[in-house]
Amino acid sequence: MENINSAVETLISSSNTFFILLGAIMVFFMHAGFAFLEVGTVRHKNQVNALVKIITDFAVSTIAYFFVGYSIAYGADFFASATDLAQNNGYELVKFFFLLTFAAAIPAIVSGGIAERAKFYPFLIGSALIVGLVYPFFEGMIWNGNYGYQDWLEATFGAQFHDFAGSIVVHGMGGWIALAAILLLGARNGRYREGRPVAFAPSSIPFLALGAWILTVGWFGFNVMSAQTLDGISGLVAVNSLMAMVGGTLVAMLMGKNDPGFIHNGPLAGLVAVCAGSDLFHPMGALVVGGVAGALFVYTFTLFQNKFPRIDDVLGVWPLHGLCGFWGAVAAGIFGLEAFGGMGGVTFMSQLVGSLTGVAVALIGGFLVYGLVGALAGLRLSQEEEYNGADLSIHKIASTSED
């Protein structure tokens, strides 16, 4: 009997490790989606820089999160022996890998907002500080109950802040941190003339679409595998993600008047919004949440590009991740209620206050980090470097040969 119990425990442990490893790999591959979405959106002279930023940001994020950030968020470190770390099939190590892929999404999001005019090494330093200090501070508050914040919300508003897969913890943080960096950098040279925007056409719609598809497929690992153990897997999360993605796509298609940029960002808007309540919504509620996110993205991206020249957000990461993430987390306090067909266990006020807290941490952290880096090393390429493009100015090579 003891041997049977031991075998069952080993099977459960190995299955959980394999499950979360698959999730880590799927979300890791999403970073290729971030890369190609940016490559397709920026001008040709900045394509190499887009590719290089995403992979180097991931490397820097890994070091920062491994040695500092993970410990701040969860109070754990990896200074034990390899024998100890291999316990339970190395589940804790793979859990770190999975959560790292979330953390590294923050600088990947910021990268899209500040594209075409940012210095390379200063922003890598900023990425390390964001992933090592700012993001894990809020991550630990929400997902590990640090500082008694969740207990306070429950005592005050009747429920803890619910963010199953990171509408605010990941996407909202990334989008609002990006806004701080965008405001500090200012608009690209030539982007506005006499207060009116000058269109910079995407360099490659196929690459943009490829990036959106990679992100969309990987998102099912992002959301479903957020259960972190095999016994927590839920088909409801998968189908809610699907419905929100579809809602975002169709509404963006209609509101964006068939513009391929809006159409391919529409599913991403829906998926950002559904993360928080994907384990709570009824599929019809998820469809509505995703549809509203698609509308929110198209409307706000158009508004801010045309009316607010300081917010030169190249990929629209603030509307997509910041505003849609905020909407999704608040929506969990509406469509997650049993009265709206949801699973319950949430309150609107907890969702609102928790979301506003995330926005505050992101903005304060973003302005502090990029303000400090800017003061010490500068954030922006020179006018000549920007004119020549980041590819030649930083990497000394163009994305394609002219031969």
GROMACS .gro file of N, CA, C and O in nm, residues 108-183:
model
  304
  108ALA      N    1   0.872   4.354  -2.245
  108ALA     CA    2   0.830   4.330  -2.383
  108ALA      C    3   0.716   4.422  -2.422
  108ALA      O    4   0.709   4.471  -2.535
  109ILE      N    5   0.625   4.448  -2.328
  109ILE     CA    6   0.516   4.541  -2.351
  109ILE      C    7   0.570   4.683  -2.364
  109ILE      O    8   0.535   4.757  -2.457
  110VAL      N    9   0.658   4.721  -2.272
  110VAL     CA   10   0.717   4.855  -2.275
  110VAL      C   11   0.791   4.878  -2.407
  110VAL      O   12   0.783   4.986  -2.467
  111SER      N   13   0.859   4.776  -2.455
  111SER     CA   14   0.936   4.786  -2.578
  111SER      C   15   0.851   4.835  -2.695
  111SER      O   16   0.896   4.919  -2.775
  112GLY      N   17   0.728   4.785  -2.705
  112GLY     CA   18   0.642   4.826  -2.815
  112GLY      C   19   0.598   4.970  -2.806
  112GLY      O   20   0.573   5.035  -2.908
  113GLY      N   21   0.587   5.022  -2.686
  113GLY     CA   22   0.544   5.161  -2.668
  113GLY      C   23   0.652   5.261  -2.701
  113GLY      O   24   0.625   5.369  -2.755
  114ILE      N   25   0.777   5.227  -2.670
  114ILE     CA   26   0.887   5.323  -2.682
  114ILE      C   27   0.973   5.296  -2.805
  114ILE      O   28   1.084   5.348  -2.817
  115ALA      N   29   0.921   5.218  -2.898
  115ALA     CA   30   0.998   5.177  -3.015
  115ALA      C   31   1.043   5.297  -3.098
  115ALA      O   32   0.982   5.403  -3.097
  116GLU      N   33   1.152   5.278  -3.169
  116GLU     CA   34   1.205   5.367  -3.272
  116GLU      C   35   1.284   5.488  -3.221
  116GLU      O   36   1.344   5.559  -3.299
  117ARG      N   37   1.288   5.511  -3.091
  117ARG     CA   38   1.364   5.629  -3.045
  117ARG      C   39   1.434   5.607  -2.911
  117ARG      O   40   1.488   5.701  -2.853
  118ALA      N   41   1.436   5.484  -2.860
  118ALA     CA   42   1.493   5.459  -2.728
  118ALA      C   43   1.635   5.406  -2.737
  118ALA      O   44   1.668   5.325  -2.823
  119LYS      N   45   1.720   5.451  -2.647
  119LYS     CA   46   1.854   5.394  -2.634
  119LYS      C   47   1.844   5.249  -2.588
  119LYS      O   48   1.749   5.210  -2.520
  120PHE      N   49   1.945   5.172  -2.624
  120PHE     CA   50   1.941   5.028  -2.601
  120PHE      C   51   1.977   4.990  -2.456
  120PHE      O   52   1.894   4.936  -2.383
  121TYR      N   53   2.098   5.020  -2.414
  121TYR     CA   54   2.142   4.976  -2.281
  121TYR      C   55   2.066   5.044  -2.166
  121TYR      O   56   2.033   4.976  -2.066
  122PRO      N   57   2.035   5.174  -2.174
  122PRO     CA   58   1.955   5.231  -2.066
  122PRO      C   59   1.821   5.162  -2.045
  122PRO      O   60   1.778   5.144  -1.931
  123PHE      N   61   1.759   5.119  -2.154
  123PHE     CA   62   1.631   5.051  -2.136
  123PHE      C   63   1.648   4.908  -2.087
  123PHE      O   64   1.559   4.854  -2.020
  124LEU      N   65   1.760   4.845  -2.117
  124LEU     CA   66   1.787   4.715  -2.055
  124LEU      C   67   1.805   4.730  -1.904
  124LEU      O   68   1.757   4.646  -1.826
  125ILE      N   69   1.872   4.836  -1.862
  125ILE     CA   70   1.886   4.863  -1.718
  125ILE      C   71   1.749   4.887  -1.656
  125ILE      O   72   1.717   4.835  -1.549
  126GLY      N   73   1.666   4.966  -1.726
  126GLY     CA   74   1.530   4.989  -1.678
  126GLY      C   75   1.451   4.860  -1.666
  126GLY      O   76   1.378   4.839  -1.569
  127SER      N   77   1.467   4.770  -1.762
  127SER     CA   78   1.397   4.641  -1.759
  127SER      C   79   1.438   4.561  -1.635
  127SER      O   80   1.353   4.499  -1.569
  128ALA      N   81   1.567   4.562  -1.605
  128ALA     CA   82   1.615   4.488  -1.487
  128ALA      C   83   1.553   4.543  -1.360
  128ALA      O   84   1.512   4.466  -1.271
  129LEU      N   85   1.544   4.674  -1.349
  129LEU     CA   86   1.487   4.736  -1.228
  129LEU      C   87   1.337   4.710  -1.218
  129LEU      O   88   1.283   4.686  -1.109
  130ILE      N   89   1.268   4.714  -1.332
  130ILE     CA   90   1.124   4.689  -1.332
  130ILE      C   91   1.094   4.545  -1.291
  130ILE      O   92   1.009   4.519  -1.205
  131VAL      N   93   1.165   4.450  -1.352
  131VAL     CA   94   1.139   4.308  -1.326
  131VAL      C   95   1.194   4.265  -1.191
  131VAL      O   96   1.140   4.176  -1.125
  132GLY      N   97   1.300   4.329  -1.148
  132GLY     CA   98   1.360   4.291  -1.019
  132GLY      C   99   1.292   4.353  -0.900
  132GLY      O  100   1.293   4.293  -0.790
  133LEU      N  101   1.231   4.472  -0.916
  133LEU     CA  102   1.178   4.544  -0.801
  133LEU      C  103   1.031   4.584  -0.812
  133LEU      O  104   0.951   4.551  -0.724
  134VAL      N  105   0.995   4.654  -0.918
  134VAL     CA  106   0.861   4.712  -0.927
  134VAL      C  107   0.754   4.606  -0.948
  134VAL      O  108   0.657   4.596  -0.870
  135TYR      N  109   0.769   4.525  -1.051
  135TYR     CA  110   0.668   4.422  -1.079
  135TYR      C  111   0.651   4.323  -0.965
  135TYR      O  112   0.537   4.296  -0.923
  136PRO      N  113   0.758   4.264  -0.911
  136PRO     CA  114   0.738   4.166  -0.803
  136PRO      C  115   0.678   4.224  -0.676
  136PRO      O  116   0.616   4.152  -0.598
  137PHE      N  117   0.696   4.355  -0.654
  137PHE     CA  118   0.634   4.419  -0.538
  137PHE      C  119   0.482   4.405  -0.546
  137PHE      O  120   0.417   4.361  -0.450
  138PHE      N  121   0.424   4.438  -0.662
  138PHE     CA  122   0.278   4.426  -0.677
  138PHE      C  123   0.236   4.281  -0.697
  138PHE      O  124   0.133   4.239  -0.645
  139GLU      N  125   0.315   4.205  -0.769
  139GLU     CA  126   0.285   4.063  -0.788
  139GLU      C  127   0.270   3.992  -0.654
  139GLU      O  128   0.174   3.915  -0.632
  140GLY      N  129   0.363   4.018  -0.563
  140GLY     CA  130   0.357   3.955  -0.431
  140GLY      C  131   0.237   4.000  -0.350
  140GLY      O  132   0.179   3.921  -0.274
  141MET      N  133   0.198   4.128  -0.363
  141MET     CA  134   0.080   4.178  -0.294
  141MET      C  135  -0.045   4.100  -0.333
  141MET      O  136  -0.129   4.066  -0.249
  142ILE      N  137  -0.058   4.070  -0.463
  142ILE     CA  138  -0.180   4.009  -0.514
  142ILE      C  139  -0.174   3.857  -0.511
  142ILE      O  140  -0.266   3.791  -0.465
  143TRP      N  141  -0.066   3.799  -0.561
  143TRP     CA  142  -0.061   3.654  -0.578
  143TRP      C  143   0.004   3.580  -0.463
  143TRP      O  144   0.002   3.457  -0.459
  144ASN      N  145   0.061   3.654  -0.366
  144ASN     CA  146   0.118   3.586  -0.249
  144ASN      C  147   0.067   3.644  -0.118
  144ASN      O  148   0.111   3.603  -0.011
  145GLY      N  149  -0.021   3.743  -0.125
  145GLY     CA  150  -0.078   3.801  -0.003
  145GLY      C  151   0.019   3.883   0.078
  145GLY      O  152  -0.001   3.901   0.199
  146ASN      N  153   0.123   3.937   0.016
  146ASN     CA  154   0.223   4.015   0.090
  146ASN      C  155   0.164   4.145   0.146
  146ASN      O  156   0.071   4.202   0.089
  147TYR      N  157   0.221   4.188   0.257
  147TYR     CA  158   0.189   4.317   0.321
  147TYR      C  159   0.044   4.327   0.370
  147TYR      O  160  -0.003   4.436   0.403
  148GLY      N  161  -0.026   4.215   0.375
  148GLY     CA  162  -0.163   4.215   0.426
  148GLY      C  163  -0.264   4.286   0.338
  148GLY      O  164  -0.377   4.312   0.381
  149TYR      N  165  -0.225   4.314   0.212
  149TYR     CA  166  -0.312   4.393   0.125
  149TYR      C  167  -0.441   4.318   0.090
  149TYR      O  168  -0.551   4.375   0.099
  150GLN      N  169  -0.429   4.191   0.055
  150GLN     CA  170  -0.548   4.113   0.021
  150GLN      C  171  -0.640   4.094   0.143
  150GLN      O  172  -0.764   4.099   0.131
  151ASP      N  173  -0.582   4.075   0.259
  151ASP     CA  174  -0.663   4.062   0.381
  151ASP      C  175  -0.739   4.191   0.409
  151ASP      O  176  -0.856   4.188   0.451
  152TRP      N  177  -0.674   4.305   0.383
  152TRP     CA  178  -0.741   4.434   0.403
  152TRP      C  179  -0.859   4.450   0.307
  152TRP      O  180  -0.968   4.494   0.346
  153LEU      N  181  -0.839   4.412   0.180
  153LEU     CA  182  -0.948   4.421   0.082
  153LEU      C  183  -1.065   4.333   0.123
  153LEU      O  184  -1.181   4.374   0.115
  154GLU      N  185  -1.034   4.212   0.169
  154GLU     CA  186  -1.140   4.120   0.208
  154GLU      C  187  -1.216   4.173   0.328
  154GLU      O  188  -1.340   4.166   0.334
  155ALA      N  189  -1.145   4.229   0.425
  155ALA     CA  190  -1.211   4.283   0.545
  155ALA      C  191  -1.292   4.407   0.512
  155ALA      O  192  -1.397   4.432   0.573
  156THR      N  193  -1.247   4.485   0.417
  156THR     CA  194  -1.312   4.612   0.386
  156THR      C  195  -1.424   4.599   0.285
  156THR      O  196  -1.531   4.660   0.300
  157PHE      N  197  -1.402   4.517   0.181
  157PHE     CA  198  -1.498   4.511   0.070
  157PHE      C  199  -1.560   4.373   0.049
  157PHE      O  200  -1.636   4.353  -0.045
  158GLY      N  201  -1.526   4.278   0.134
  158GLY     CA  202  -1.594   4.149   0.130
  158GLY      C  203  -1.529   4.042   0.044
  158GLY      O  204  -1.578   3.929   0.039
  159ALA      N  205  -1.422   4.073  -0.023
  159ALA     CA  206  -1.353   3.973  -0.106
  159ALA      C  207  -1.213   4.022  -0.138
  159ALA      O  208  -1.186   4.143  -0.136
  160GLN      N  209  -1.123   3.930  -0.166
  160GLN     CA  210  -0.990   3.967  -0.211
  160GLN      C  211  -0.995   4.010  -0.357
  160GLN      O  212  -1.093   3.987  -0.427
  161PHE      N  213  -0.890   4.077  -0.402
  161PHE     CA  214  -0.879   4.115  -0.542
  161PHE      C  215  -0.850   3.991  -0.624
  161PHE      O  216  -0.756   3.917  -0.596
  162HIS      N  217  -0.930   3.967  -0.727
  162HIS     CA  218  -0.918   3.844  -0.805
  162HIS      C  219  -0.858   3.876  -0.942
  162HIS      O  220  -0.916   3.952  -1.020
  163ASP      N  221  -0.743   3.818  -0.970
  163ASP     CA  222  -0.679   3.834  -1.100
  163ASP      C  223  -0.615   3.702  -1.136
  163ASP      O  224  -0.496   3.680  -1.113
  164PHE      N  225  -0.693   3.614  -1.194
  164PHE     CA  226  -0.651   3.476  -1.216
  164PHE      C  227  -0.524   3.466  -1.299
  164PHE      O  228  -0.432   3.392  -1.264
  165ALA      N  229  -0.517   3.540  -1.410
  165ALA     CA  230  -0.402   3.524  -1.499
  165ALA      C  231  -0.335   3.656  -1.535
  165ALA      O  232  -0.252   3.659  -1.626
  166GLY      N  233  -0.370   3.766  -1.467
  166GLY     CA  234  -0.287   3.884  -1.482
  166GLY      C  235  -0.337   3.999  -1.566
  166GLY      O  236  -0.255   4.069  -1.627
  167SER      N  237  -0.467   4.025  -1.573
  167SER     CA  238  -0.515   4.143  -1.645
  167SER      C  239  -0.448   4.270  -1.592
  167SER      O  240  -0.409   4.358  -1.668
  168ILE      N  241  -0.438   4.279  -1.459
  168ILE     CA  242  -0.372   4.394  -1.398
  168ILE      C  243  -0.230   4.358  -1.354
  168ILE      O  244  -0.135   4.433  -1.381
  169VAL      N  245  -0.212   4.244  -1.291
  169VAL     CA  246  -0.081   4.209  -1.236
  169VAL      C  247   0.026   4.207  -1.345
  169VAL      O  248   0.139   4.252  -1.324
  170VAL      N  249  -0.008   4.159  -1.464
  170VAL     CA  250   0.088   4.154  -1.573
  170VAL      C  251   0.060   4.263  -1.677
  170VAL      O  252   0.140   4.354  -1.696
  171HIS      N  253  -0.055   4.255  -1.743
  171HIS     CA  254  -0.081   4.344  -1.856
  171HIS      C  255  -0.102   4.489  -1.813
  171HIS      O  256  -0.048   4.582  -1.875
  172GLY      N  257  -0.181   4.509  -1.709
  172GLY     CA  258  -0.201   4.644  -1.661
  172GLY      C  259  -0.071   4.707  -1.615
  172GLY      O  260  -0.040   4.822  -1.649
  173MET      N  261   0.009   4.631  -1.542
  173MET     CA  262   0.139   4.683  -1.499
  173MET      C  263   0.225   4.720  -1.619
  173MET      O  264   0.284   4.828  -1.625
  174GLY      N  265   0.231   4.632  -1.717
  174GLY     CA  266   0.311   4.660  -1.835
  174GLY      C  267   0.265   4.783  -1.911
  174GLY      O  268   0.345   4.867  -1.952
  175GLY      N  269   0.132   4.795  -1.928
  175GLY     CA  270   0.078   4.906  -2.004
  175GLY      C  271   0.097   5.041  -1.936
  175GLY      O  272   0.132   5.141  -2.000
  176TRP      N  273   0.078   5.045  -1.805
  176TRP     CA  274   0.090   5.173  -1.733
  176TRP      C  275   0.236   5.210  -1.709
  176TRP      O  276   0.271   5.329  -1.708
  177ILE      N  277   0.323   5.112  -1.691
  177ILE     CA  278   0.466   5.141  -1.685
  177ILE      C  279   0.512   5.196  -1.821
  177ILE      O  280   0.590   5.291  -1.828
  178ALA      N  281   0.462   5.137  -1.928
  178ALA     CA  282   0.495   5.185  -2.062
  178ALA      C  283   0.452   5.329  -2.082
  178ALA      O  284   0.524   5.409  -2.145
  179LEU      N  285   0.335   5.365  -2.029
  179LEU     CA  286   0.287   5.504  -2.042
  179LEU      C  287   0.387   5.601  -1.979
  179LEU      O  288   0.416   5.707  -2.036
  180ALA      N  289   0.440   5.565  -1.863
  180ALA     CA  290   0.539   5.651  -1.798
  180ALA      C  291   0.662   5.669  -1.887
  180ALA      O  292   0.712   5.780  -1.906
  181ALA      N  293   0.710   5.558  -1.944
  181ALA     CA  294   0.827   5.565  -2.032
  181ALA      C  295   0.797   5.647  -2.157
  181ALA      O  296   0.882   5.726  -2.203
  182ILE      N  297   0.679   5.631  -2.213
  182ILE     CA  298   0.640   5.704  -2.334
  182ILE      C  299   0.636   5.854  -2.308
  182ILE      O  300   0.683   5.935  -2.389
  183LEU      N  301   0.579   5.892  -2.195
  183LEU     CA  302   0.570   6.035  -2.160
  183LEU      C  303   0.708   6.095  -2.137
  183LEU      O  304   0.735   6.209  -2.176
   0.00000   0.00000   0.00000
